Coordinates of C-alpha atoms and ligand atoms in Angstrom, one line a residue:
M1 CA 23.5 23.7 -11.8
A2 CA 22.1 27.2 -12.7
H3 CA 19.4 25.5 -15.0
A4 CA 18.4 22.7 -12.7
P5 CA 15.0 22.7 -11.0
R6 CA 14.8 24.3 -7.6
G7 CA 16.7 22.7 -4.6
I8 CA 19.3 20.7 -7.1
D9 CA 22.8 21.3 -7.1
H10 CA 24.6 18.3 -7.4
V11 CA 25.1 16.0 -10.2
L12 CA 26.6 12.8 -10.7
F13 CA 27.4 11.8 -14.3
V14 CA 27.2 8.0 -15.2
S15 CA 27.0 5.7 -18.4
G16 CA 23.3 6.3 -19.4
G17 CA 19.4 6.3 -18.1
S18 CA 19.2 2.6 -16.6
E19 CA 22.8 3.6 -13.9
A20 CA 21.4 7.3 -13.7
I21 CA 18.1 5.4 -11.9
E22 CA 20.4 2.7 -9.8
A23 CA 22.4 5.7 -8.3
A24 CA 19.0 7.4 -7.5
L25 CA 17.5 4.4 -5.8
K26 CA 20.7 3.5 -4.0
L27 CA 21.2 7.3 -3.2
A28 CA 17.7 7.4 -1.6
R29 CA 18.1 4.3 0.9
Q30 CA 21.5 5.8 1.7
Y31 CA 20.2 9.0 2.7
F32 CA 17.5 7.6 5.0
V33 CA 20.4 5.5 6.3
E34 CA 22.3 8.7 6.7
R35 CA 19.4 10.2 8.9
G36 CA 19.0 6.9 10.9
E37 CA 15.7 6.1 9.4
W38 CA 16.8 2.3 8.6
E39 CA 13.2 1.6 8.5
R40 CA 12.3 3.4 5.2
K41 CA 12.8 0.4 2.6
Y42 CA 9.8 0.5 0.4
L43 CA 9.7 2.0 -3.1
I44 CA 6.5 3.5 -5.2
A45 CA 6.0 3.7 -8.7
R46 CA 3.3 3.2 -11.3
R47 CA 2.0 0.5 -13.6
Q48 CA 2.9 0.7 -17.5
S49 CA 6.3 2.7 -16.7
Y50 CA 9.9 2.4 -18.2
H51 CA 13.0 2.8 -15.7
G52 CA 16.0 1.1 -17.3
I53 CA 17.2 -2.6 -17.8
T54 CA 19.2 -3.2 -14.7
L55 CA 17.8 -5.3 -11.7
G56 CA 16.7 -2.0 -9.3
A57 CA 15.5 -0.2 -12.5
L58 CA 13.8 -3.0 -13.8
A59 CA 12.0 -3.1 -10.2
V60 CA 10.4 0.4 -10.1
G61 CA 9.4 0.1 -13.9
G62 CA 5.9 -0.9 -13.9
R63 CA 6.1 -3.0 -17.5
E64 CA 4.9 -6.2 -16.6
W65 CA 5.9 -8.3 -19.5
Q66 CA 9.4 -7.5 -18.9
R67 CA 9.3 -8.0 -15.3
K68 CA 8.1 -10.9 -15.0
Q69 CA 10.6 -13.5 -15.5
F70 CA 12.8 -11.7 -12.7
A71 CA 10.4 -10.8 -10.6
P72 CA 12.1 -13.4 -8.0
L73 CA 15.4 -10.7 -8.4
L74 CA 13.5 -7.9 -7.8
I75 CA 13.3 -5.5 -5.1
E76 CA 9.8 -4.7 -3.3
T77 CA 7.8 -2.0 -5.7
H78 CA 4.7 -1.0 -5.0
H79 CA 2.9 0.5 -8.1
V80 CA 0.3 2.8 -8.4
S81 CA -1.7 3.9 -11.3
P82 CA -0.3 6.2 -14.1
V83 CA -1.7 9.4 -15.6
Y84 CA -3.5 7.7 -18.4
E85 CA -5.7 10.7 -19.5
Y86 CA -7.0 9.0 -22.3
R87 CA -8.2 5.6 -20.8
E88 CA -8.6 6.1 -17.4
R89 CA -10.2 9.4 -16.8
R90 CA -14.0 8.8 -16.2
A91 CA -16.4 10.8 -18.1
D92 CA -17.6 12.9 -15.1
E93 CA -14.2 13.9 -13.8
S94 CA -12.0 16.8 -14.9
P95 CA -8.5 16.6 -15.9
Q96 CA -7.8 18.0 -11.8
D97 CA -10.4 15.8 -10.1
Y98 CA -8.8 13.1 -12.3
G99 CA -5.5 13.9 -10.9
E100 CA -6.8 14.2 -7.6
R101 CA -8.0 10.6 -7.6
L102 CA -4.2 9.6 -8.9
A103 CA -3.0 11.4 -5.6
R104 CA -5.3 10.0 -3.1
E105 CA -4.2 6.8 -4.9
L106 CA -0.5 7.1 -4.0
E107 CA -1.8 8.5 0.1
D108 CA -3.8 5.5 0.4
K109 CA -1.0 3.2 -1.2
I110 CA 1.8 5.2 1.8
A111 CA -1.2 5.0 4.6
E112 CA -1.2 0.8 3.8
L113 CA 2.6 0.6 4.2
G114 CA 3.2 3.5 6.8
G115 CA 4.6 6.8 5.9
A116 CA 7.8 6.2 7.8
N117 CA 8.5 2.9 5.8
V118 CA 8.8 4.3 2.3
I119 CA 12.0 5.9 0.4
A120 CA 10.5 7.4 -2.7
F121 CA 7.8 7.6 -5.3
V122 CA 9.4 7.5 -8.8
A123 CA 8.0 8.4 -11.8
E124 CA 8.4 9.7 -15.6
T125 CA 7.4 13.3 -15.8
V126 CA 6.0 12.8 -19.1
V127 CA 6.1 8.8 -20.2
G128 CA 7.7 7.6 -22.9
A129 CA 8.6 4.3 -24.5
T130 CA 5.4 2.4 -22.4
L131 CA 2.2 4.6 -22.8
G132 CA 3.5 6.9 -25.8
A133 CA 4.7 10.7 -24.8
V134 CA 1.7 10.9 -22.4
P135 CA 1.9 14.2 -20.1
P136 CA 0.5 14.1 -16.7
V137 CA -2.8 16.3 -15.8
P138 CA -2.5 19.8 -14.6
G139 CA -1.7 20.1 -10.9
Y140 CA -0.8 16.1 -10.6
F141 CA 2.8 16.4 -9.6
K142 CA 2.1 19.3 -7.5
R143 CA 0.0 17.0 -5.6
V144 CA 2.7 14.2 -5.7
R145 CA 5.2 16.6 -4.6
E146 CA 3.0 17.8 -1.5
I147 CA 2.0 14.2 -0.5
C148 CA 5.4 13.2 -0.4
D149 CA 6.6 16.0 1.6
R150 CA 4.2 15.7 3.9
H151 CA 5.4 12.0 4.7
G152 CA 9.4 13.0 4.3
I153 CA 9.5 11.0 0.8
L154 CA 11.8 11.6 -2.3
L155 CA 10.5 12.9 -5.0
I156 CA 12.6 10.7 -7.7
L157 CA 11.5 11.8 -11.4
D158 CA 12.8 9.8 -13.9
E159 CA 13.2 12.4 -17.6
V160 CA 15.7 10.2 -19.3
M161 CA 13.7 10.2 -22.1
C162 CA 11.2 13.4 -22.3
G163 CA 14.1 15.5 -20.2
M164 CA 16.9 17.7 -21.6
G165 CA 15.1 19.6 -23.8
R166 CA 12.4 17.1 -25.2
T167 CA 9.2 18.7 -24.2
G168 CA 10.3 22.4 -24.9
T169 CA 12.2 23.7 -21.4
L170 CA 15.0 22.2 -20.3
H171 CA 13.4 19.7 -17.4
A172 CA 9.9 18.6 -18.3
C173 CA 9.1 18.6 -14.9
E174 CA 8.9 22.7 -15.3
Q175 CA 6.0 23.1 -17.0
D176 CA 4.2 21.1 -13.7
G177 CA 5.9 23.7 -11.4
V178 CA 7.8 21.3 -9.2
A179 CA 11.6 20.5 -8.4
P180 CA 11.7 16.3 -7.5
D181 CA 14.8 15.5 -4.8
L182 CA 16.4 13.1 -7.2
M183 CA 16.3 13.6 -11.3
A184 CA 17.6 10.9 -13.8
I185 CA 18.5 12.3 -16.9
A186 CA 20.1 10.6 -20.4
K187 CA 19.8 10.5 -23.7
G188 CA 19.2 13.8 -25.1
M189 CA 22.4 15.0 -22.9
G190 CA 24.6 13.3 -25.2
G191 CA 22.3 14.8 -28.3
G192 CA 21.8 10.4 -28.0
F193 CA 25.2 9.5 -29.4
A194 CA 27.1 9.7 -26.6
P195 CA 26.9 6.9 -23.8
I196 CA 26.1 9.6 -20.9
G197 CA 23.3 9.9 -17.9
A198 CA 23.1 11.8 -15.1
L199 CA 21.5 11.8 -11.5
L200 CA 20.8 15.4 -10.5
I201 CA 20.7 15.8 -6.7
A202 CA 18.9 18.0 -4.2
G203 CA 21.4 19.7 -1.7
K204 CA 19.6 18.0 1.1
V205 CA 19.9 14.8 -0.3
F206 CA 24.0 15.3 -0.9
A207 CA 24.1 17.3 2.8
A208 CA 23.2 14.3 4.1
V209 CA 25.4 12.3 2.9
A210 CA 28.3 14.8 2.8
D211 CA 27.8 15.7 6.7
G212 CA 27.2 11.8 7.4
S213 CA 29.7 9.1 6.2
G214 CA 31.0 11.2 3.5
A215 CA 30.9 8.9 0.5
L216 CA 27.8 7.5 -1.8
Q217 CA 28.2 3.5 -1.6
H218 CA 27.8 3.4 -5.3
S219 CA 30.5 3.6 -8.0
H220 CA 31.0 2.5 -11.6
T221 CA 34.6 2.7 -13.2
Y222 CA 33.5 5.0 -16.2
M223 CA 31.6 7.4 -13.5
G224 CA 32.2 11.1 -14.8
H225 CA 33.9 9.8 -18.2
P226 CA 35.6 12.6 -19.8
L227 CA 35.0 11.7 -23.3
A228 CA 31.1 11.4 -22.4
C229 CA 30.7 14.8 -20.6
A230 CA 33.2 16.5 -23.5
A231 CA 30.2 15.2 -26.0
S232 CA 27.4 16.6 -23.7
L233 CA 29.1 20.1 -22.8
A234 CA 29.3 20.2 -26.5
V235 CA 25.5 19.3 -27.3
Q236 CA 24.2 21.4 -24.3
Q237 CA 26.6 24.5 -25.9
V238 CA 24.7 24.2 -29.3
I239 CA 20.9 24.3 -28.0
R240 CA 21.7 27.2 -26.0
R241 CA 23.8 29.0 -29.1
D242 CA 21.3 27.8 -31.9
D243 CA 18.5 28.8 -29.5
L244 CA 16.9 24.9 -29.7
L245 CA 14.5 24.8 -27.4
A246 CA 12.7 27.8 -28.7
N247 CA 12.5 25.4 -32.2
V248 CA 11.4 22.3 -29.9
R249 CA 8.8 24.7 -28.7
K250 CA 7.4 25.8 -32.0
Q251 CA 8.3 22.9 -34.4
G252 CA 6.2 20.7 -31.3
A253 CA 3.2 23.0 -31.6
H254 CA 3.5 22.3 -35.4
L255 CA 3.8 19.1 -34.8
A256 CA 1.1 18.5 -32.2
R257 CA -1.2 20.4 -35.1
R258 CA -0.3 18.6 -38.1
L259 CA -0.8 15.2 -36.0
G260 CA -4.2 16.4 -35.2
E261 CA -4.9 17.4 -38.5
R262 CA -3.9 13.8 -40.0
F263 CA -5.1 11.9 -37.3
G264 CA -8.1 13.4 -35.8
N265 CA -10.4 12.0 -37.2
H266 CA -8.6 8.8 -38.6
P267 CA -11.2 5.8 -38.1
F268 CA -8.3 3.6 -35.8
V269 CA -6.3 6.3 -33.9
G270 CA -7.9 7.0 -30.6
D271 CA -5.7 9.6 -29.2
V272 CA -2.7 12.5 -30.1
R273 CA -1.0 13.4 -27.1
G274 CA 2.4 14.6 -25.7
R275 CA 4.2 17.9 -24.9
G276 CA 6.6 19.5 -27.2
L277 CA 8.4 17.5 -29.9
F278 CA 7.6 14.7 -27.6
Q279 CA 4.5 13.5 -29.4
G280 CA 2.4 10.1 -29.9
I281 CA -0.6 8.5 -30.9
E282 CA -2.3 5.4 -29.6
L283 CA -4.3 3.1 -32.4
V284 CA -8.1 1.7 -31.8
A285 CA -9.8 -0.7 -33.6
D286 CA -12.8 1.0 -32.3
R287 CA -13.0 4.9 -31.4
G288 CA -16.1 4.6 -29.7
S289 CA -15.5 1.8 -27.3
K290 CA -11.7 2.6 -27.7
A291 CA -10.8 -1.5 -27.9
P292 CA -7.5 -2.0 -29.0
F293 CA -6.5 -4.2 -31.8
D294 CA -6.0 -7.7 -31.4
P295 CA -2.2 -8.3 -29.8
K296 CA -1.3 -11.3 -32.4
L297 CA -1.6 -8.9 -35.1
K298 CA 1.1 -7.0 -34.1
L299 CA 0.2 -3.5 -35.2
H300 CA 2.7 -1.5 -33.7
A301 CA 5.6 -3.9 -35.5
R302 CA 3.8 -3.7 -38.9
I303 CA 4.0 0.2 -38.5
K304 CA 7.3 0.3 -37.7
R305 CA 8.4 -2.1 -41.1
A306 CA 6.1 0.5 -43.1
A307 CA 7.6 3.5 -41.5
M308 CA 11.0 1.8 -42.4
A309 CA 9.9 0.9 -45.9
R310 CA 9.4 4.9 -46.2
G311 CA 12.8 5.8 -44.5
L312 CA 10.9 6.9 -41.8
M313 CA 12.2 6.1 -38.3
V314 CA 9.6 6.1 -35.3
Y315 CA 8.8 3.8 -32.4
P316 CA 6.1 1.9 -32.4
M317 CA 5.3 -0.3 -29.3
G318 CA 2.8 -2.9 -27.9
G319 CA 1.2 -3.0 -24.9
T320 CA -0.2 0.3 -24.2
V321 CA -2.8 -0.8 -22.5
D322 CA -2.1 -3.0 -19.8
G323 CA 1.5 -4.2 -20.9
A324 CA -0.5 -6.7 -23.4
R325 CA -3.1 -4.8 -25.4
G326 CA -2.7 -1.9 -27.2
D327 CA -0.2 -0.4 -29.6
H328 CA 1.0 3.6 -29.9
V329 CA 3.4 5.4 -31.9
L330 CA 5.9 7.5 -29.7
L331 CA 7.5 10.4 -32.1
A332 CA 10.2 12.3 -31.0
P333 CA 12.3 14.2 -33.9
P334 CA 15.7 15.7 -33.5
F335 CA 15.6 19.5 -31.7
I336 CA 16.6 20.9 -35.5
V337 CA 13.4 20.0 -37.4
D338 CA 11.8 22.4 -39.6
V339 CA 8.3 22.8 -41.4
A340 CA 9.1 20.9 -44.0
A341 CA 10.6 18.2 -41.9
V342 CA 7.3 18.0 -39.7
D343 CA 5.4 17.9 -42.5
T344 CA 7.3 15.3 -44.2
I345 CA 7.1 12.8 -41.0
V346 CA 3.0 13.3 -40.4
E347 CA 2.7 12.3 -44.0
R348 CA 4.9 9.1 -44.1
L349 CA 3.5 8.4 -40.7
G350 CA 0.0 8.5 -41.8
E351 CA 0.8 6.4 -45.0
A352 CA 2.6 4.0 -42.9
V353 CA -0.7 3.5 -40.5
D354 CA -2.8 2.9 -43.2
A355 CA -0.9 0.6 -45.0
A356 CA -0.1 -1.1 -41.9
I357 CA -3.9 -1.3 -41.5
A358 CA -4.4 -2.5 -44.3
E359 CA -2.4 -5.4 -44.3
I360 CA -4.6 -6.6 -41.7
G361 CA -7.7 -6.3 -43.5
Ligands
PLP401 C1 11.9 7.1 -18.9 C2 13.3 6.0 -19.2 N1 14.4 5.7 -17.8 C3 14.9 4.9 -18.3 C4 15.8 4.3 -19.6 C5 16.9 3.4 -19.3 O1 18.0 4.3 -20.2 P1 19.3 3.6 -20.8 O2 18.5 2.3 -22.3 O3 20.4 4.2 -21.2 O4 19.7 2.8 -19.6 C6 15.1 4.6 -20.9 C7 15.2 3.9 -21.4 O5 14.5 3.9 -22.5 C8 13.5 5.5 -20.5 O6 13.1 6.0 -21.8

């Protein structure tokens, strides 16, 4: 807890990212019930986001193709725009202006629903699976925090993929100067091997339950699983002992530089983005118009095959633009990578991208 974002002083250990998000949504609602604010029932999240596969997590997630068939089962969630600077910042806007426009969109949505009816705003600090390592623009989360505070709405950050050191600080939101009320973490907590996730809880949320009904109405048999917690603790100890966050920052900068060199002028790569050892490239059929490749070509799947054939495991995905069109490749190498490994990753990725594009002519 000593290293948690400001105000966070309790933790609930679960078995993965989706469970952490489910717990966050339930606790957020219960927080308001404890306070007698029964009318708070809406969740606001963002398009093109992924928060997990269980029904609550799927409801807040903004991946249309994944939600569509389960739509009748999903709790009501309202989606606003993600921060997606490459495609959605206008040429006449500074990054700050763009962040301000997105903040106004959130304010408008809150006004439409009624501020006193909203439970929480849910967002990935740096977007992972759906967009491919897209960080927020400067100032965006500070404005979001202010807006949430003004309406008494909880801010839930999802750092399941981008947290626990991946971006070079223990929590990605440290670099945005904000602290959430609830935060989901998982994946890197167990070095990617142990089935563990956690919900970090701000003191004010904990106190409302502790001083009210006394118990969170949510549990799983394997909450606080000793084996998973021990594995996670060992991972954290090694990260500290070997100063791996310094390595994430150093190799992250090297990775960004090498990706820029290899793909910065590539005719079919429109954008290279990311933070720390969490980087992505976005493929385009035309750099000028940013037109994506025809989704029927499944370029991302071809890149995955070509990369695997070269002994490289990366995370290519489609639907980058709108859930249907677009392709990106997400890179999240281990915290122990060195310069040589980073160079090999970029070299093989370059070959895989070129081979996949050659395949489709
Ligand atoms: C941002 C984010 N949230 C939640 C999840 C769900 O985590 P899990 O697959 O452990 O349930 C993921 C998984 O990829 C994720 O990337």
